[in-house]
Amino acid sequence: MPEIALRPCTLADHEAINSLWHGCGLHPSRSDTLDGLARKLERDPELFLLAVADDEVIGTVLGSYDGRRGWINRLAVRQDWRGKGLADRLMAEVERRLVALGCDKVNLLIEPENAGVQTYYERLGYGTDPLIFMEKWLG
Ligand SMILES: CC(C)(COP(=O)(O)OP(=O)(O)OC[C@H]1O[C@@H](n2cnc3c(N)ncnc32)[C@H](O)[C@@H]1OP(=O)(O)O)[C@@H](O)C(=O)NCCC(=O)NCCS
């Protein structure tokens, strides 16, 4: 089995990550353009982690920290690499990095059609909260 390295995402990974997300059923958002990635990488590049094997991106987790809360987005592992503990590795590393920044609580959201993944996060200690999620696209 090739060695799997975790490393921060770069602008050059834009196509690879979008293709991985597409294959994992994660729909592109209007923030997933090259410009959107550049803006993200200006803020906290060390929290956007990729799992790489043989120079191919096989997993992602997009962490962020707003100074008060941490957020997890875009946890994804390529189909043929699933069930090997890769998501656990990505989650452990992004949580470790968030703690190092002083973050004491991390949040994440699950699309209703993907509710099955809730049991995955529960296994890692995440709990649900009956909040109402509201959003607004600006501009
Ligand atoms: C969720 C996902 C990232 C897990 O990746 P993975 O590398 O296979 O996960 P791991 O190998 O670390 O899995 C560890 C455990 O979680 C379980 N698990 C994985 N995906 C699961 C799911 N969708 N529902 C329930 N359990 C799941 C595995 O069975 C495994 O359990 P076990 O150790 O008891 O056998 C992967 O299935 C994926 O990319 N899914 C599509 C994208 C997605 O839904 N992302 C979450 C967005 S909120």
GROMACS .gro file of C-alpha atoms and ligand atoms in nm:
model
  187
    1MET     CA    1   0.000   0.000   0.000
    2PRO     CA    2   0.146   0.343  -0.088
    3GLU     CA    3   0.228   0.573   0.197
    4ILE     CA    4  -0.041   0.826   0.276
    5ALA     CA    5   0.074   1.175   0.368
    6LEU     CA    6  -0.137   1.454   0.512
    7ARG     CA    7  -0.050   1.802   0.389
    8PRO     CA    8  -0.217   2.142   0.357
    9CYS     CA    9  -0.410   2.219   0.039
   10THR     CA   10  -0.260   2.460  -0.214
   11LEU     CA   11  -0.407   2.650  -0.508
   12ALA     CA   12  -0.260   2.388  -0.742
   13ASP     CA   13  -0.493   2.129  -0.586
   14HIS     CA   14  -0.810   2.310  -0.694
   15GLU     CA   15  -0.902   2.075  -0.977
   16ALA     CA   16  -0.812   1.759  -0.784
   17ILE     CA   17  -1.019   1.848  -0.479
   18ASN     CA   18  -1.323   1.946  -0.681
   19SER     CA   19  -1.303   1.624  -0.876
   20LEU     CA   20  -1.273   1.424  -0.550
   21TRP     CA   21  -1.573   1.603  -0.400
   22HIS     CA   22  -1.776   1.539  -0.714
   23GLY     CA   23  -1.693   1.167  -0.688
   24CYS     CA   24  -1.794   1.169  -0.320
   25GLY     CA   25  -2.134   1.328  -0.388
   26LEU     CA   26  -2.041   1.662  -0.229
   27HIS     CA   27  -2.200   1.930  -0.445
   28PRO     CA   28  -1.989   2.227  -0.551
   29SER     CA   29  -2.084   2.556  -0.395
   30ARG     CA   30  -2.029   2.898  -0.538
   31SER     CA   31  -1.739   2.929  -0.291
   32ASP     CA   32  -1.547   2.647  -0.457
   33THR     CA   33  -1.397   2.853  -0.739
   34LEU     CA   34  -1.022   2.910  -0.768
   35ASP     CA   35  -1.074   3.259  -0.620
   36GLY     CA   36  -1.272   3.108  -0.334
   37LEU     CA   37  -0.992   2.864  -0.261
   38ALA     CA   38  -0.735   3.148  -0.272
   39ARG     CA   39  -0.938   3.345  -0.017
   40LYS     CA   40  -0.963   3.043   0.211
   41LEU     CA   41  -0.589   2.976   0.187
   42GLU     CA   42  -0.511   3.339   0.283
   43ARG     CA   43  -0.682   3.284   0.620
   44ASP     CA   44  -0.592   2.948   0.772
   45PRO     CA   45  -0.424   2.727   0.512
   46GLU     CA   46  -0.295   2.487   0.779
   47LEU     CA   47  -0.652   2.378   0.852
   48PHE     CA   48  -0.738   2.268   0.498
   49LEU     CA   49  -0.580   1.922   0.486
   50LEU     CA   50  -0.539   1.673   0.207
   51ALA     CA   51  -0.455   1.305   0.223
   52VAL     CA   52  -0.223   1.222  -0.065
   53ALA     CA   53  -0.100   0.886  -0.197
   54ASP     CA   54   0.127   0.855  -0.502
   55ASP     CA   55   0.073   1.228  -0.568
   56GLU     CA   56  -0.304   1.177  -0.591
   57VAL     CA   57  -0.547   1.352  -0.360
   58ILE     CA   58  -0.753   1.079  -0.193
   59GLY     CA   59  -0.904   1.265   0.101
   60THR     CA   60  -0.987   1.613   0.225
   61VAL     CA   61  -1.099   1.795   0.534
   62LEU     CA   62  -1.157   2.168   0.526
   63GLY     CA   63  -1.121   2.307   0.876
   64SER     CA   64  -1.156   2.670   0.970
   65TYR     CA   65  -1.136   2.881   1.284
   66ASP     CA   66  -1.315   3.210   1.330
   67GLY     CA   67  -1.135   3.296   1.653
   68ARG     CA   68  -1.417   3.150   1.864
   69ARG     CA   69  -1.541   2.831   1.700
   70GLY     CA   70  -1.387   2.577   1.472
   71TRP     CA   71  -1.573   2.440   1.172
   72ILE     CA   72  -1.535   2.120   0.976
   73ASN     CA   73  -1.638   2.107   0.612
   74ARG     CA   74  -1.574   1.882   0.315
   75LEU     CA   75  -1.462   1.566   0.490
   76ALA     CA   76  -1.428   1.325   0.199
   77VAL     CA   77  -1.237   1.008   0.117
   78ARG     CA   78  -1.219   0.861  -0.233
   79GLN     CA   79  -1.436   0.549  -0.265
   80ASP     CA   80  -1.148   0.306  -0.316
   81TRP     CA   81  -0.971   0.433  -0.003
   82ARG     CA   82  -1.264   0.412   0.237
   83GLY     CA   83  -1.275   0.194   0.547
   84LYS     CA   84  -0.901   0.227   0.614
   85GLY     CA   85  -0.921   0.489   0.886
   86LEU     CA   86  -0.832   0.779   0.658
   87ALA     CA   87  -1.122   1.003   0.763
   88ASP     CA   88  -1.033   0.934   1.125
   89ARG     CA   89  -0.676   1.044   1.053
   90LEU     CA   90  -0.787   1.363   0.880
   91MET     CA   91  -1.030   1.445   1.161
   92ALA     CA   92  -0.773   1.378   1.435
   93GLU     CA   93  -0.518   1.602   1.264
   94VAL     CA   94  -0.755   1.893   1.197
   95GLU     CA   95  -0.884   1.874   1.556
   96ARG     CA   96  -0.524   1.871   1.685
   97ARG     CA   97  -0.448   2.182   1.480
   98LEU     CA   98  -0.764   2.358   1.600
   99VAL     CA   99  -0.675   2.288   1.964
  100ALA     CA  100  -0.326   2.427   1.899
  101LEU     CA  101  -0.491   2.752   1.783
  102GLY     CA  102  -0.688   2.777   2.110
  103CYS     CA  103  -1.017   2.647   1.972
  104ASP     CA  104  -1.232   2.470   2.233
  105LYS     CA  105  -1.543   2.380   2.030
  106VAL     CA  106  -1.589   2.259   1.677
  107ASN     CA  107  -1.910   2.249   1.471
  108LEU     CA  108  -2.015   2.079   1.152
  109LEU     CA  109  -2.326   2.049   0.938
  110ILE     CA  110  -2.468   1.746   0.755
  111GLU     CA  111  -2.693   1.767   0.448
  112PRO     CA  112  -3.027   1.596   0.516
  113GLU     CA  113  -2.979   1.349   0.229
  114ASN     CA  114  -2.648   1.246   0.390
  115ALA     CA  115  -2.789   1.191   0.741
  116GLY     CA  116  -2.634   0.842   0.760
  117VAL     CA  117  -2.292   0.996   0.817
  118GLN     CA  118  -2.412   1.121   1.157
  119THR     CA  119  -2.317   0.786   1.312
  120TYR     CA  120  -1.965   0.834   1.180
  121TYR     CA  121  -1.926   1.166   1.362
  122GLU     CA  122  -2.096   1.034   1.678
  123ARG     CA  123  -1.825   0.772   1.691
  124LEU     CA  124  -1.573   1.057   1.715
  125GLY     CA  125  -1.762   1.221   2.001
  126TYR     CA  126  -1.976   1.470   1.808
  127GLY     CA  127  -2.329   1.528   1.938
  128THR     CA  128  -2.636   1.684   1.779
  129ASP     CA  129  -2.799   2.007   1.886
  130PRO     CA  130  -3.155   2.100   1.782
  131LEU     CA  131  -3.059   2.432   1.629
  132ILE     CA  132  -3.220   2.604   1.335
  133PHE     CA  133  -2.959   2.656   1.066
  134MET     CA  134  -3.005   2.985   0.882
  135GLU     CA  135  -2.802   3.120   0.594
  136LYS     CA  136  -2.780   3.404   0.347
  137TRP     CA  137  -2.564   3.440   0.039
  138LEU     CA  138  -2.415   3.790   0.026
  139GLY     CA  139  -2.394   3.972  -0.305
  140LIG     C1  140  -1.758   0.971   0.565
  140LIG     C2  141  -1.626   0.933   0.499
  140LIG     C3  142  -1.538   1.056   0.489
  140LIG     C4  143  -1.558   0.826   0.585
  140LIG     O1  144  -1.432   0.796   0.527
  140LIG     P1  145  -1.348   0.664   0.565
  140LIG     O2  146  -1.203   0.695   0.542
  140LIG     O3  147  -1.405   0.545   0.500
  140LIG     O4  148  -1.372   0.656   0.719
  140LIG     P2  149  -1.290   0.565   0.817
  140LIG     O5  150  -1.223   0.451   0.749
  140LIG     O6  151  -1.203   0.654   0.903
  140LIG     O7  152  -1.418   0.511   0.892
  140LIG     C5  153  -1.421   0.480   1.018
  140LIG     C6  154  -1.558   0.423   1.053
  140LIG     O8  155  -1.668   0.504   1.014
  140LIG     C7  156  -1.765   0.426   0.946
  140LIG     N1  157  -1.830   0.505   0.843
  140LIG     C8  158  -1.771   0.558   0.737
  140LIG     N2  159  -1.862   0.624   0.662
  140LIG     C9  160  -1.981   0.612   0.724
  140LIG    C10  161  -2.113   0.657   0.695
  140LIG     N3  162  -2.142   0.729   0.584
  140LIG     N4  163  -2.212   0.624   0.782
  140LIG    C11  164  -2.183   0.553   0.892
  140LIG     N5  165  -2.062   0.506   0.924
  140LIG    C12  166  -1.960   0.536   0.841
  140LIG    C13  167  -1.685   0.312   0.888
  140LIG     O9  168  -1.769   0.200   0.867
  140LIG    C14  169  -1.583   0.286   0.997
  140LIG    O10  170  -1.638   0.214   1.103
  140LIG     P3  171  -1.560   0.088   1.169
  140LIG    O11  172  -1.422   0.138   1.203
  140LIG    O12  173  -1.644   0.056   1.288
  140LIG    O13  174  -1.560  -0.015   1.062
  140LIG    C15  175  -1.647   0.872   0.357
  140LIG    O14  176  -1.744   0.768   0.367
  140LIG    C16  177  -1.693   0.974   0.253
  140LIG    O15  178  -1.611   1.038   0.188
  140LIG     N6  179  -1.824   0.989   0.235
  140LIG    C17  180  -1.880   1.081   0.133
  140LIG    C18  181  -1.861   1.226   0.172
  140LIG    C19  182  -1.934   1.258   0.301
  140LIG    O16  183  -2.047   1.218   0.323
  140LIG     N7  184  -1.867   1.342   0.386
  140LIG    C20  185  -1.927   1.392   0.508
  140LIG    C21  186  -1.988   1.527   0.482
  140LIG     S1  187  -2.068   1.589   0.628
   0.00000   0.00000   0.00000
